Coordinates of C-alpha atoms in Angstrom, one line a residue:
X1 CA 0.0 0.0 0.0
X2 CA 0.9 3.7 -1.3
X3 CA 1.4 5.8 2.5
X4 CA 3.5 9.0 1.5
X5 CA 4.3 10.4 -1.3
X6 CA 7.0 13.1 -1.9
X7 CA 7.1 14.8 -5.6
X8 CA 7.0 17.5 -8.4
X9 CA 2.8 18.9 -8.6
X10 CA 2.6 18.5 -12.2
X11 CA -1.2 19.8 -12.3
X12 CA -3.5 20.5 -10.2
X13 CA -7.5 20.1 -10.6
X14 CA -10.1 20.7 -8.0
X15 CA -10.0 18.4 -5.0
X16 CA -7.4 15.8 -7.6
X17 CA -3.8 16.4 -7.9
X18 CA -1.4 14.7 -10.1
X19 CA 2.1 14.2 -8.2
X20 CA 5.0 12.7 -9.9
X21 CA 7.4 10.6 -8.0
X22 CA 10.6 9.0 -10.0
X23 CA 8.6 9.4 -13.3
X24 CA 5.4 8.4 -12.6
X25 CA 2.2 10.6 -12.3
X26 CA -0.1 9.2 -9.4
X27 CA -3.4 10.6 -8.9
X28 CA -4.5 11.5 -5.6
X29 CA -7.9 13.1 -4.8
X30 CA -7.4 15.6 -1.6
X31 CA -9.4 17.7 0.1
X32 CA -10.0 22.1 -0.7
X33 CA -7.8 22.1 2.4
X34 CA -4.7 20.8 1.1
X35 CA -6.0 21.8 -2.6
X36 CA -5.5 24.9 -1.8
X37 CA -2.0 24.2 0.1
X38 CA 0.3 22.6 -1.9
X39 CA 0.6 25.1 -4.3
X40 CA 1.0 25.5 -8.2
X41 CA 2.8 22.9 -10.4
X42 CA 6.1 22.9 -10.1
X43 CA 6.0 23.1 -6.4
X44 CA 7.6 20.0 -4.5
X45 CA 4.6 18.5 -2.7
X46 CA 4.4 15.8 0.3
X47 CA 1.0 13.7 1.0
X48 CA 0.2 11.5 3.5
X49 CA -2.0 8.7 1.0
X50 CA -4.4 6.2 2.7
X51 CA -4.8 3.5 -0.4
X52 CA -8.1 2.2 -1.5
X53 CA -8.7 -0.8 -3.5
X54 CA -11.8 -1.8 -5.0
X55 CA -12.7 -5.0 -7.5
X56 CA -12.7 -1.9 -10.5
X57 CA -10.0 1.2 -8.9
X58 CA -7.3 1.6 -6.8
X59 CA -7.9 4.9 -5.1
X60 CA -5.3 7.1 -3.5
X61 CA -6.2 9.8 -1.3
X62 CA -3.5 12.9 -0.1
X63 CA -3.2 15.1 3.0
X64 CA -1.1 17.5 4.3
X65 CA -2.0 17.0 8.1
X66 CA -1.8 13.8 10.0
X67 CA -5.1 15.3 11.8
X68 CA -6.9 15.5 8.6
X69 CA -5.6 11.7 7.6
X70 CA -6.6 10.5 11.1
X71 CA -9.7 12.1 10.4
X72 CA -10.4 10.5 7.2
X73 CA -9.8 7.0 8.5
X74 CA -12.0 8.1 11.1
X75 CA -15.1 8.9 8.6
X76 CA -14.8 5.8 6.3
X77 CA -15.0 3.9 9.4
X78 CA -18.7 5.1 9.7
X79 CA -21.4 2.8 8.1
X80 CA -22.4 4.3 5.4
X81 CA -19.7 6.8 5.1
X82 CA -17.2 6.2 1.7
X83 CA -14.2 7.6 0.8
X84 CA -16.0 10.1 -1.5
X85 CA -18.0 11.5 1.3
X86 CA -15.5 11.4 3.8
X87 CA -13.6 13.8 1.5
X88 CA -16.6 15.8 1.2
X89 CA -16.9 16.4 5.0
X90 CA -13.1 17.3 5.4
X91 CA -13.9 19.9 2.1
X92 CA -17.0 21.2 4.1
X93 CA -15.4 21.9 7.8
X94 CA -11.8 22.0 9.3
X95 CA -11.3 19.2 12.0
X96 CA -11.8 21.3 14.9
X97 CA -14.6 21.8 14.4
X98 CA -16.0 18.8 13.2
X99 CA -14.5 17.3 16.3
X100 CA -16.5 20.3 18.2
X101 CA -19.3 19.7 16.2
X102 CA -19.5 15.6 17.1
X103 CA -19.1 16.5 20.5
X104 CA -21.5 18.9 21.1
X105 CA -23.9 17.0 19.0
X106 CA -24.7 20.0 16.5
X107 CA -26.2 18.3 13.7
X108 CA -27.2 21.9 12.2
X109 CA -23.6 22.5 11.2
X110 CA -22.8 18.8 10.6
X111 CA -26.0 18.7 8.1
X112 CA -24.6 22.2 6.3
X113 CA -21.8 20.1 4.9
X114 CA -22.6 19.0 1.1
X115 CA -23.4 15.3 1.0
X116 CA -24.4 14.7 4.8
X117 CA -27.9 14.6 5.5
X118 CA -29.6 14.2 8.8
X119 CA -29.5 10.5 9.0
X120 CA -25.6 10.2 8.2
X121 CA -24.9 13.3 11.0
X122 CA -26.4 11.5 13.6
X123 CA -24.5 8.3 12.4
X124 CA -21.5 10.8 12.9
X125 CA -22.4 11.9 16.2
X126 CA -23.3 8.1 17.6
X127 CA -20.7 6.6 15.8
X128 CA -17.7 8.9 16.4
X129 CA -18.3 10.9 19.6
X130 CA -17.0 8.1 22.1
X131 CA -13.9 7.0 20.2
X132 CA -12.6 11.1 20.0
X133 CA -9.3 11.0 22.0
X134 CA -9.2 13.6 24.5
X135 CA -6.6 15.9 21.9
X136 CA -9.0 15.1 18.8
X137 CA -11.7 16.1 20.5
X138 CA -10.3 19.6 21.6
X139 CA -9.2 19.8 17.9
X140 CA -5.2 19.7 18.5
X141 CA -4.3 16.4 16.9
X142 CA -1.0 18.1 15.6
X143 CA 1.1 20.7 17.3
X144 CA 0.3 23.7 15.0
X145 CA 2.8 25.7 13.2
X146 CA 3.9 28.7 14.1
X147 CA 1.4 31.2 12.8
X148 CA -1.2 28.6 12.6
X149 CA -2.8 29.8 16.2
X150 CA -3.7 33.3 14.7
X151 CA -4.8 31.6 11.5
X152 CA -7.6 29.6 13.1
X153 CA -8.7 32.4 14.9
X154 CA -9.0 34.3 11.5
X155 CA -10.4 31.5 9.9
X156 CA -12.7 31.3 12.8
X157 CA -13.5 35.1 13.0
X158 CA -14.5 34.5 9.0
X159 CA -16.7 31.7 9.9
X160 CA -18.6 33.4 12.7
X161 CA -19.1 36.2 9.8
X162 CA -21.0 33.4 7.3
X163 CA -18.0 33.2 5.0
X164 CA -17.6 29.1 3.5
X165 CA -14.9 27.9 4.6
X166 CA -12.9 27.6 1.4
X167 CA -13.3 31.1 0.7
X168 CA -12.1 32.0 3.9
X169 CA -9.1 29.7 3.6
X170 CA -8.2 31.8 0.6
X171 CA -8.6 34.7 2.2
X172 CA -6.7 34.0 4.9
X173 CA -3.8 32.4 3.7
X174 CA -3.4 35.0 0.9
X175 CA -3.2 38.1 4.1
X176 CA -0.2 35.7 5.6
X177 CA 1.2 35.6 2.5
X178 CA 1.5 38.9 1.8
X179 CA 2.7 40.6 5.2
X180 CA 4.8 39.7 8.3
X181 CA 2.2 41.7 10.9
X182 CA 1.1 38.2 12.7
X183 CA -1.4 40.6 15.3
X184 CA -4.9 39.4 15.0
X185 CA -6.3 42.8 15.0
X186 CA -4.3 44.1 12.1
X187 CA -4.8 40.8 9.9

């Protein structure tokens, strides 16, 4: 089974990603989070890949965050949640709060995310909530970066405002980018 994979971006499509590694181009579907992440081709990429095999594909799925891959193994352990819709719900909400979210049994935000009806947030919930380690739960499954603290809040701040989450991403990312201020009241 693929687990990493360390390589050139050669293109880049929305939520798919073509990485090449010693000459060959793999395929990996991602999430916006790490979509929007990685960069443009040419950039030197590293994914962590869970593997799926099915009787007609072999499927191989990238993150950039060992939360986010945790969380996806996570998801597809849910009955009735697939690969495709795990994806989805790590596209739709950052782990934090879709940690917060199981805990506090919100399925209002859960059922905001595209592709999870009623039905499959309480499976969330029921399924999820007593198996959430005491750091997954609070949201802090990997030490964050430095810089990472005041982008949450940001990202957070956005949210609260009724910005999608993608959009704030962006947003968010591109202000980093473009100055060295790190005060959360000038960002």
């Amino acid at each position: 089974m693929i687990a990493h994979l360390s390589g050139t971006l050669l293109e880049k499509h929305v939520q798919r990603l073509v990485v090449e590694v010693g000459g060959v181009g793999y395929d990996v579907q991602v999430p916006l989070s790490t979509f929007y992440a990685v960069g443009e081709p040419g950039a030197t990429v590293r994914l962590r890949i869970p593997t799926h095999v099915r009787e007609d594909a072999i499927a191989l799925f990238g993150f950039l965050t060992a939360s986010e891959r945790d969380w996806f193994d996570r998801l597809i352990s849910v009955n009735g949640i697939g690969p495709k819709l795990a994806l989805a719900v790590l596209s739709g909400i950052d782990t934090a709060d879709l940690a917060s979210a199981i805990r506090q049994n919100d399925l209002g935000r859960l059922t905001k995310i595209p592709g999870v009806g009623r039905k499959t947030a309480e499976r969330l919930v029921v399924e999820i909530k007593d198996r959430l380690p005491h750091a997954a739960a609070m949201g802090a499954t990997d030490v964050p970066a430095p810089g990472e603290d005041v982008r949450t809040d940001l990202l957070s701040a956005l949210a609260n405002l009724g910005y999608q989450a993608s959009s704030g991403e962006k947003a968010v990312d591109a202000v980093l980018r473009a100055t060295d201020d790190r005060a959360f009241e000038s960002l």
